[in-house]
Short mmCIF file of C-alpha atoms and ligand atoms in Angstrom, two decimals:
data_model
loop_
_atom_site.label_atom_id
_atom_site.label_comp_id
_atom_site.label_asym_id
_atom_site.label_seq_id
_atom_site.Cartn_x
_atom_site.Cartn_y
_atom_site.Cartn_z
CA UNK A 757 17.29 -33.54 50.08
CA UNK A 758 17.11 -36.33 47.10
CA UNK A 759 16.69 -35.54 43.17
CA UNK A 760 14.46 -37.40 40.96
CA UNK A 761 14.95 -36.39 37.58
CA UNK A 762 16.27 -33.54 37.38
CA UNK A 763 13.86 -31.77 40.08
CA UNK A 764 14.84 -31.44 44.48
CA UNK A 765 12.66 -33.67 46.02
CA UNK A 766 11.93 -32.25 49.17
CA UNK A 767 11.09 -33.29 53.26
CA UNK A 768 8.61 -30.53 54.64
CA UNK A 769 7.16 -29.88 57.34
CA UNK A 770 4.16 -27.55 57.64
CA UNK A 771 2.28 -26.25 60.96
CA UNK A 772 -1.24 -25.29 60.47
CA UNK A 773 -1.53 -28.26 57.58
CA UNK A 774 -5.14 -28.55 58.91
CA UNK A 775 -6.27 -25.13 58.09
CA UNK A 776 -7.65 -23.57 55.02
CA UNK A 777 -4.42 -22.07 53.22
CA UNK A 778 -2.11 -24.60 54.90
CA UNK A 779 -4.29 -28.07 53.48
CA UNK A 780 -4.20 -26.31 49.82
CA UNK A 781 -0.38 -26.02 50.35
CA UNK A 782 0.10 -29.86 51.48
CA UNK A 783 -1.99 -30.30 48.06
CA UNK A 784 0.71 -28.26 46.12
CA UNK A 785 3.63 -29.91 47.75
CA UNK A 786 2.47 -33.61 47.11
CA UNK A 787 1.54 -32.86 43.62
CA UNK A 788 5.26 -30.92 42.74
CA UNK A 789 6.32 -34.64 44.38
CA UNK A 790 7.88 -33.77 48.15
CA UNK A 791 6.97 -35.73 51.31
CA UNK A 792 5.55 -33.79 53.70
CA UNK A 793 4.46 -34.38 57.75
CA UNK A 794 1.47 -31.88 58.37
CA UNK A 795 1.52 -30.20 62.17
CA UNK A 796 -1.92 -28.93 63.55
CA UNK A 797 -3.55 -28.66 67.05
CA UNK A 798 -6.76 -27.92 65.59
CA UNK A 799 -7.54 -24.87 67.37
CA UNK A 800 -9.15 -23.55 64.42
CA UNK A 801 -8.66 -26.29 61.32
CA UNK A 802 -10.08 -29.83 60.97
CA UNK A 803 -8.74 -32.99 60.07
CA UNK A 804 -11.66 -33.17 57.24
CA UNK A 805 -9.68 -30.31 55.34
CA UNK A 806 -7.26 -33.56 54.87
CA UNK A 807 -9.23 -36.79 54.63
CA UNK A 808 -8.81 -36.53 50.62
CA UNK A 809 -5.02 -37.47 51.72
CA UNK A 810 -5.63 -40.33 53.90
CA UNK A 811 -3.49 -43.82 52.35
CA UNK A 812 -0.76 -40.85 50.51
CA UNK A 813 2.37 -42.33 51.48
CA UNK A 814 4.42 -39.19 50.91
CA UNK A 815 2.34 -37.68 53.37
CA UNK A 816 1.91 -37.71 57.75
CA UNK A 817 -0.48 -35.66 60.02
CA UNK A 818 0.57 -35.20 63.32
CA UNK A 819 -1.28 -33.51 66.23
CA UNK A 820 0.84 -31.51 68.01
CA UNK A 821 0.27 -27.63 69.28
CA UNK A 822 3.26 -25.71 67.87
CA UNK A 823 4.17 -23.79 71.01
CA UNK A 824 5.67 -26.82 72.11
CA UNK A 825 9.00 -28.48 71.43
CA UNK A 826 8.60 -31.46 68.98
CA UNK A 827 11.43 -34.40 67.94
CA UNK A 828 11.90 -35.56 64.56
CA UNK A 829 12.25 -38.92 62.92
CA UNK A 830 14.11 -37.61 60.18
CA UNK A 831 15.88 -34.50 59.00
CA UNK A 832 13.70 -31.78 56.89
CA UNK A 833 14.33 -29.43 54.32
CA UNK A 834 12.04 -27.16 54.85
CA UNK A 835 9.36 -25.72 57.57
CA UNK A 836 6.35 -23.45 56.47
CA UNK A 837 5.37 -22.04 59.28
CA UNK A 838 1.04 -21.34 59.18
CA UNK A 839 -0.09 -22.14 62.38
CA UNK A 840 -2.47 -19.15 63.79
CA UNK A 841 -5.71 -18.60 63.64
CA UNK A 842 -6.39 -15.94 60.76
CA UNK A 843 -9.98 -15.11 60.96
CA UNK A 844 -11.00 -11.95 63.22
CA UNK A 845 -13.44 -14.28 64.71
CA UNK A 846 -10.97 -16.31 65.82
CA UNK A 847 -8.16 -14.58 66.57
CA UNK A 848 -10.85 -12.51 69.36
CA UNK A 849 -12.14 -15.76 70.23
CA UNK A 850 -8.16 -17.06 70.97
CA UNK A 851 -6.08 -13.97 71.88
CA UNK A 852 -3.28 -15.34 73.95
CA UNK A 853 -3.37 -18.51 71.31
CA UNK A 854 -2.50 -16.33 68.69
CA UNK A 855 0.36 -14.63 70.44
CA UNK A 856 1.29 -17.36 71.86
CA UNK A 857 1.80 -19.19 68.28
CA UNK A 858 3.37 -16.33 66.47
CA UNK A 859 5.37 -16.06 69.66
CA UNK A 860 6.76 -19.30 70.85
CA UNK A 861 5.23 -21.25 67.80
CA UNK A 862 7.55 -19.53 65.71
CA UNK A 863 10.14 -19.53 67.83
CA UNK A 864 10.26 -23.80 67.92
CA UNK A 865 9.46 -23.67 64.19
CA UNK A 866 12.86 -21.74 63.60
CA UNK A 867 14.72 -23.88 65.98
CA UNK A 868 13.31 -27.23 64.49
CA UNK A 869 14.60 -25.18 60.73
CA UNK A 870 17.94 -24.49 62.13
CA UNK A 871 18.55 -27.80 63.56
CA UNK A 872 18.36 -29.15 60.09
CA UNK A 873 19.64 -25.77 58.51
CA UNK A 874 16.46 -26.79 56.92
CA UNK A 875 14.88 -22.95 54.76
CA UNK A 876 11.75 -21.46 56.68
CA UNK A 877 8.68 -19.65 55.35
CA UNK A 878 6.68 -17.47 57.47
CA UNK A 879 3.34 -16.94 56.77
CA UNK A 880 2.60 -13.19 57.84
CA UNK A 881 -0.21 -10.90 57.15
CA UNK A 882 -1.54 -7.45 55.62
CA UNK A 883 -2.54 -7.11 59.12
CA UNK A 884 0.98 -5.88 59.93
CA UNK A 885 0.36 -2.83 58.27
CA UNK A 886 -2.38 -2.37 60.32
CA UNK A 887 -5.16 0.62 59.00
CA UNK A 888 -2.86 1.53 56.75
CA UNK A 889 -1.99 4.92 55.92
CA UNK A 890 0.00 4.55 52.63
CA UNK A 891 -1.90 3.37 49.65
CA UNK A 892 -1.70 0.24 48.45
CA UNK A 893 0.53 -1.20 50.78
CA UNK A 894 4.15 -1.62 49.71
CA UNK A 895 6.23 -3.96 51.52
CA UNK A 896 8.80 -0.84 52.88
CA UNK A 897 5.51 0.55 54.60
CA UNK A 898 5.99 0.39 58.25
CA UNK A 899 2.29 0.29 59.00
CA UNK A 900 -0.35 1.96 61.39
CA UNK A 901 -1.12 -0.91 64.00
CA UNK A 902 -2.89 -0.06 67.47
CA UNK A 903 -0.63 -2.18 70.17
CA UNK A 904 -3.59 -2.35 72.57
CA UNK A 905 -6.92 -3.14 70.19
CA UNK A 906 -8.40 -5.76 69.85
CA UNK A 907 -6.64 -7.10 67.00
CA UNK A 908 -3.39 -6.52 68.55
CA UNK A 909 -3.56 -9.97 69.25
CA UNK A 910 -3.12 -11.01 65.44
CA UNK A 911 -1.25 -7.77 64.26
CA UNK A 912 1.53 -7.71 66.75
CA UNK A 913 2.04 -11.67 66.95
CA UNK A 914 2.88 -11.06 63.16
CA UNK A 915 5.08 -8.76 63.53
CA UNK A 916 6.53 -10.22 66.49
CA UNK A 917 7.36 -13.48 64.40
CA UNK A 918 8.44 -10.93 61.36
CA UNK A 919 11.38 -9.47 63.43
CA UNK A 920 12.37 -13.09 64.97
CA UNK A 921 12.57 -14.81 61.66
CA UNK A 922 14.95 -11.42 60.17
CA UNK A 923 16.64 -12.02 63.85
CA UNK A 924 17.37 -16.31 63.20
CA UNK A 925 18.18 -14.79 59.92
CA UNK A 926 21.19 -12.42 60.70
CA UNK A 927 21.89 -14.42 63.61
CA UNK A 928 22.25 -17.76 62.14
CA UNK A 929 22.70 -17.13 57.94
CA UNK A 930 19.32 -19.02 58.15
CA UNK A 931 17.69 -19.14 54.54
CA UNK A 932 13.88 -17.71 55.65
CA UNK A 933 10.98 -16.13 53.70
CA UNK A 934 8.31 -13.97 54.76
CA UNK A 935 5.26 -13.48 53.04
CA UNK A 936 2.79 -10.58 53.42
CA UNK A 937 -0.42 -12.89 52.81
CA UNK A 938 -3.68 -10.67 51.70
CA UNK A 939 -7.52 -11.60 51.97
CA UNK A 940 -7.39 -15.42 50.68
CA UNK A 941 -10.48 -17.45 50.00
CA UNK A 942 -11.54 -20.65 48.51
CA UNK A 943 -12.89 -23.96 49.40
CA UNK A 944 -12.22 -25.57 52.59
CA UNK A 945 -13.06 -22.15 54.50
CA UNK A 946 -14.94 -22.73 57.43
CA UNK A 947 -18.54 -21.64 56.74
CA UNK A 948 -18.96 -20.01 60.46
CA UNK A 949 -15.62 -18.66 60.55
CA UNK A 950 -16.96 -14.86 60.34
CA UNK A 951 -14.83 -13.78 57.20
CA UNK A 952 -16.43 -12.14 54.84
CA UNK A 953 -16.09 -14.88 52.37
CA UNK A 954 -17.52 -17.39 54.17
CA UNK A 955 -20.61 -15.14 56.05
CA UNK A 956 -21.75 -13.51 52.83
CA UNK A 957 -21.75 -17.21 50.65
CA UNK A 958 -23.33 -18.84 53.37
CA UNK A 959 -25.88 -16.14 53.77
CA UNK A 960 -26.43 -14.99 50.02
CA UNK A 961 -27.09 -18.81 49.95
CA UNK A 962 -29.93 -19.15 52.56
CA UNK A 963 -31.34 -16.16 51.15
CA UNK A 964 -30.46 -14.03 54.75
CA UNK A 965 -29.94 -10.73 54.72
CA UNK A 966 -25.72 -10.01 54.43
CA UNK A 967 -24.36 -8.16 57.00
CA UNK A 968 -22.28 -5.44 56.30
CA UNK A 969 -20.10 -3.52 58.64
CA UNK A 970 -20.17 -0.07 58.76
CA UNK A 971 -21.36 1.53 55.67
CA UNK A 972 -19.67 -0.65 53.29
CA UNK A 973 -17.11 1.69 51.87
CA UNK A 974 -14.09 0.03 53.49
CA UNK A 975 -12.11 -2.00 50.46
CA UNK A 976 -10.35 -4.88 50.17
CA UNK A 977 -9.19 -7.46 47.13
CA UNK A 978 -9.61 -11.26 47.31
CA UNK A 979 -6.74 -13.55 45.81
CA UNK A 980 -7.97 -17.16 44.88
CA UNK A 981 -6.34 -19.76 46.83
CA UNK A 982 -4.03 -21.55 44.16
CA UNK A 983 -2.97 -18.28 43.36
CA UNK A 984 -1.51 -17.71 46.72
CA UNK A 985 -0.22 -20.95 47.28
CA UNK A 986 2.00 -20.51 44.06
CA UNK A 987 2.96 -17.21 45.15
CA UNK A 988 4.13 -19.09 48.60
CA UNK A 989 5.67 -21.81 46.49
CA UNK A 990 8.05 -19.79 44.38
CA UNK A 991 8.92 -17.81 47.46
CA UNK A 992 10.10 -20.63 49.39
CA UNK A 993 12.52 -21.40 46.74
CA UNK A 994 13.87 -17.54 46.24
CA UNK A 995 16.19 -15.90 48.48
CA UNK A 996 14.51 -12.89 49.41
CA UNK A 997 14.81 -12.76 53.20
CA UNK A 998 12.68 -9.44 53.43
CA UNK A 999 8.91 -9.68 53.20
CA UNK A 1000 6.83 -9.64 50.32
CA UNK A 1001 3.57 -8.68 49.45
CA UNK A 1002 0.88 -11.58 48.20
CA UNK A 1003 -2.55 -11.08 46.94
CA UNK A 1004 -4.59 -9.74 44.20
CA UNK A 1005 -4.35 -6.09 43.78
CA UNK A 1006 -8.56 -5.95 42.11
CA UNK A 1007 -10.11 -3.43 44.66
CA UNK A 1008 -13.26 -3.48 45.81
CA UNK A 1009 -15.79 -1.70 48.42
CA UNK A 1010 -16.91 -4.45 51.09
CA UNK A 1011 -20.82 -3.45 49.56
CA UNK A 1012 -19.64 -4.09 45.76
CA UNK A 1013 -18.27 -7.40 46.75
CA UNK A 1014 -21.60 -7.80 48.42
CA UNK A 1015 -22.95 -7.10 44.91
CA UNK A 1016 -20.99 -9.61 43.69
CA UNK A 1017 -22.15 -12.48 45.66
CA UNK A 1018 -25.38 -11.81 45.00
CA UNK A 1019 -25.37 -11.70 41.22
CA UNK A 1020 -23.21 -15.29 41.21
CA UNK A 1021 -25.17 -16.85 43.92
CA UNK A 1022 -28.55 -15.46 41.81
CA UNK A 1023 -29.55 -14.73 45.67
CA UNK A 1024 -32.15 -12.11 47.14
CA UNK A 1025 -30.70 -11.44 50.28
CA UNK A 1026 -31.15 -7.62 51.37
CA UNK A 1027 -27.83 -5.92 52.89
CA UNK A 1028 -28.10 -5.72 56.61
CA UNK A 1029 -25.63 -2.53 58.17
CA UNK A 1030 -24.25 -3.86 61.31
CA UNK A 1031 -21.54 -1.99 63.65
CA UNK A 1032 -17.92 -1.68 62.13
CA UNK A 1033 -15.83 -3.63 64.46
CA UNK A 1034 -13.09 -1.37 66.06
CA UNK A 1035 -9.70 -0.30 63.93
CA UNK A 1036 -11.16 -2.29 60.78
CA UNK A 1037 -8.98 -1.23 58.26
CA UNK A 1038 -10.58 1.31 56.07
CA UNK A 1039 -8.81 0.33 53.06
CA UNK A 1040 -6.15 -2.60 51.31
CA UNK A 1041 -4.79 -3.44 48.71
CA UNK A 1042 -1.12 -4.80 48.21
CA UNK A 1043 1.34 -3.45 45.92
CA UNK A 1044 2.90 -6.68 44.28
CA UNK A 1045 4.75 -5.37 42.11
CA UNK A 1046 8.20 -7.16 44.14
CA UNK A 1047 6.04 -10.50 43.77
CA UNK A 1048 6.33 -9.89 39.98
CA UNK A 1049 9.58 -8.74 39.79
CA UNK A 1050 11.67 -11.21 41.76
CA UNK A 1051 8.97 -14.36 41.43
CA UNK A 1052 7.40 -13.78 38.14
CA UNK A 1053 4.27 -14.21 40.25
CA UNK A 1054 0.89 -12.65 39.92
CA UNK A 1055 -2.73 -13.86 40.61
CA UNK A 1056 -4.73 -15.67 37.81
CA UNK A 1057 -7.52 -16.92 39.18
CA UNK A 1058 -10.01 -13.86 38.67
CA UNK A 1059 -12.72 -13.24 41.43
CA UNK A 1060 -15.54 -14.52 39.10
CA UNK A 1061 -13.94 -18.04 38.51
CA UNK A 1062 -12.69 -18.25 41.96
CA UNK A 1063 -16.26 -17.06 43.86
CA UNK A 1064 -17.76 -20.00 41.62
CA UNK A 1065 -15.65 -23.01 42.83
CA UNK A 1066 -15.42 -21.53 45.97
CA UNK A 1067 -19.64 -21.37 45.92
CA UNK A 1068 -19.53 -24.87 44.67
CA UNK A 1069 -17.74 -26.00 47.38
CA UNK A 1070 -20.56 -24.41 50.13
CA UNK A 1071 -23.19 -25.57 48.43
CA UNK A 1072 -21.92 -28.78 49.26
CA UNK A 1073 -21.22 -28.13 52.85
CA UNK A 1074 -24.83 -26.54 53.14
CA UNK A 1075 -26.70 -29.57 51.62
CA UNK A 1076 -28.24 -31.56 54.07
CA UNK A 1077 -26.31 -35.81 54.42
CA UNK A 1078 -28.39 -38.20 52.62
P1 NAD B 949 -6.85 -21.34 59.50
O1 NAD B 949 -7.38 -20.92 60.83
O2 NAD B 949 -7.78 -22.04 58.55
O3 NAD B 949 -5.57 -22.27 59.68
C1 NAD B 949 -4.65 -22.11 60.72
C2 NAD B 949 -4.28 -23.49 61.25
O4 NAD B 949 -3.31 -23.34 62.31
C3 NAD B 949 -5.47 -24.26 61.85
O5 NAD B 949 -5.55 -25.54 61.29
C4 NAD B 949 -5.17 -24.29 63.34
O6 NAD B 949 -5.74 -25.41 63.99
C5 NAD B 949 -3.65 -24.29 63.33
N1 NAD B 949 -3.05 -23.83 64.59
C6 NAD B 949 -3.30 -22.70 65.29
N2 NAD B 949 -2.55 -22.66 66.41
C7 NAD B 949 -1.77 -23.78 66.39
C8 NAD B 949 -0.78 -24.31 67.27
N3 NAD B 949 -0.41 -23.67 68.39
N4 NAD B 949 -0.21 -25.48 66.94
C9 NAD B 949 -0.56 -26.15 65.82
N5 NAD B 949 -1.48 -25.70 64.95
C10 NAD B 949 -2.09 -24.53 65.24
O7 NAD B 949 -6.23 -20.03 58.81
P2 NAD B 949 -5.75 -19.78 57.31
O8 NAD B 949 -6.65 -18.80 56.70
O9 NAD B 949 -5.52 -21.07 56.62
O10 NAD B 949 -4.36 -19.06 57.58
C11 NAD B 949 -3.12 -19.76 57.49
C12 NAD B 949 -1.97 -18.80 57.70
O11 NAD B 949 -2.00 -17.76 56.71
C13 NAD B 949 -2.00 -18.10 59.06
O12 NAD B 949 -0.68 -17.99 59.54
C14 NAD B 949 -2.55 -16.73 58.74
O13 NAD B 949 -2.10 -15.76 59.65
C15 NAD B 949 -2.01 -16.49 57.33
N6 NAD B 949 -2.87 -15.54 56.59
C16 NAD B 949 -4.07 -15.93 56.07
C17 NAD B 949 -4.85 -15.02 55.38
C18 NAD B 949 -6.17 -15.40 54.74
O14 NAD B 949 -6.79 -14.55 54.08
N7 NAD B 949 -6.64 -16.62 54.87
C19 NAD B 949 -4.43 -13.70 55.25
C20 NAD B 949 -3.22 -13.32 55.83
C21 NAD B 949 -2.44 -14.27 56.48
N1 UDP B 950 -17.16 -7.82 56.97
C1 UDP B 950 -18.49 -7.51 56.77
N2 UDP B 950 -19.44 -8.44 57.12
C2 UDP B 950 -19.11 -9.67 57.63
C3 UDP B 950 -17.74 -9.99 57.81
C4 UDP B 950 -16.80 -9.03 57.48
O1 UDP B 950 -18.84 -6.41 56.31
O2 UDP B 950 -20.03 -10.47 57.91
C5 UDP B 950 -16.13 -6.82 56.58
C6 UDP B 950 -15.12 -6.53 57.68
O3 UDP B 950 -15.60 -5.50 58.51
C7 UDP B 950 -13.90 -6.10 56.87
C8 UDP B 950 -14.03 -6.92 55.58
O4 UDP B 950 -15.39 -7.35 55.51
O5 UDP B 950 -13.98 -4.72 56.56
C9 UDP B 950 -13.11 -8.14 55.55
O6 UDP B 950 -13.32 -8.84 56.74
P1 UDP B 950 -12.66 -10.26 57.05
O7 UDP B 950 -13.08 -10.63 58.44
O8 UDP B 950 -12.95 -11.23 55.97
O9 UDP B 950 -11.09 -10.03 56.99
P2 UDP B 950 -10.13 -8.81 57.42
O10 UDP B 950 -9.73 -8.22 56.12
O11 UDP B 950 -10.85 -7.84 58.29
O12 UDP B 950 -9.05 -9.52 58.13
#
């Protein structure tokens, strides 16, 4: 660790750089002025979520799949630990992947911390509370998670990598973090990744019908990217060990948001009902009010101003190279 100024100048190392949330939170890092080397295997990212980058000196991409032991250079400060593929799509697509990474990946990302008694964020999910029963979701919630569905894959490699970080924690005195991350979008989501950010833009922007699952009436809220990565910023630097809860509490059926994209896009795409995929959570929303308390945080982005850079941004992506 150096100081400039008066403000900790910082070596990190994040896994999953080349994804969605993690290339937004290289972004953050360079701008607050830390050096940081960028891990990705790019199971699911791309290296174009970091070409802006390419010639920053502070900053290093390396290939390298997570699961695996690595050697370092230089010592580290801190590890955020993304790596795993996030979308239902993907996490289907890549079961033993995702355990694996949640499993083993976080087990090397907590060694590589502790050799450097370097701190450690965890990325973790809403998806550990599963179809939740308790309403909104409060981080002392246990959750409702099926062990054998097929999103076990995602839910229980989170909650796997939940108890091992508390586990380095009490073991070691390790400073960790884990954050309850809940429905994110922005630019640099893949259009075909099958959220529902991504499918309904890309399809309210043809002018396809957007498919809903199931009748519509399942809920969930949508925090803006640089809202999250704050919230994942000020929690690296706290010293709550237990989880906590970030995303943006603004509920909404899956059909209003539908509504939503339409009026923004101007769009006249019809709704198309398609088959709710099994143990989609009927319902979330997180409870932040821990976020608030111990990191001041909250989201600020609201969904209008978000959904219009993010549209922005897939525009681009749709229209055809010159
Ligand atoms: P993403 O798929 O865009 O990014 C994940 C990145 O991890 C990809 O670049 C992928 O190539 C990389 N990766 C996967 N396995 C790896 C391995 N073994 N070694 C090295 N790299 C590997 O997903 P995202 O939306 O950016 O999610 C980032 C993190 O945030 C994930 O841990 C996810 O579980 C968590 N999260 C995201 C959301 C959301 O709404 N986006 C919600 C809850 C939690
Ligand atoms: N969804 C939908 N149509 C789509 C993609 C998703 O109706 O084309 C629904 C999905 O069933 C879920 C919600 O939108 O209820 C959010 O899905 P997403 O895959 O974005 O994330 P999840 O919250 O399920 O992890």
């Amino acid at each position: 660790m150096s100081f400039a100024g008066d403000r900790v100048v910082l070596r990190v190392i994040v896994s999953g750089a080349a994804g969605f949330i993690g290339s937004h939170m290289c972004d953050r890092l360079l701008a607050e002025g830390h050096t940081v080397v960028g891990l990705d295997n790019f199971l699911t990212g791309s290296e174009r979520n970091l070409e802006h980058l390419a010639g920053q000196p502070r900053f290093r991409l390396v290939r390298h799949d997570v699961t695996l032991p690595l050697g370092l250079d230089n010592p580290i400060d801190a590890v955020i630990h993304m790596a795993s593929p996030a979308s239902p799509k993907d996490y289907l697509q890549h079961p033993i992947e995702t355990l694996d990474v949640g499993s083993a990946g976080t087990r090397q990302m907590l060694e590589m911390a502790r050799a450097y008694n370097a701190g450690f964020l965890l990325t973790s999910t809403s998806e550990t509370y599963g179809d939740p029963l308790v309403h909104p979701q409060v981080e002392t919630y246990w959750g409702n998670v099926n062990p054998v569905g097929p999103r076990s894959c995602y839910d229980e490699s989170k909650r796997f990598a939940e108890a091992l970080t508390m586990a380095f924690h009490r073991t070691y005195k390790m400073r960790t973090n884990i954050a309850r991350i809940f429905n994110t979008y922005g630019p640099r989501m893949k259009l075909n990744d099958g959220r529902v950010v991504p499918a309904f833009l890309d399809q309210a922007l043809r002018g396809e019908p957007m498919t809903v699952f199931g009748d519509g009436s399942q809920t969930r809220s949508f925090c803006y990217v640089s809202d999250l990565v704050d919230g994942l910023y000020r929690l690296m630097q706290s010293d709550e060990r237990y989880p906590v809860n970030l995303g943006n509490p603004e509920e909404m059926t899956i059909l209003e948001f539908a509504e939503h994209i339409r009026r923004l896009t101007s769009s006249k795409s019809g709704i198309l009902h398609e088959p709710l995929p099994q143990d989609d959570p009927k319902q979330r929303k997180p409870d932040i009010g821990k976020a608030r308390r111990i990191l001041g945080w909250e989201p600020r982005v609201s969904l209008e101003d978000g959904l219009r850079q993010t549209i922005e941004y897939f525009r681009a992506q749709q229209a055809p190279a010159a």
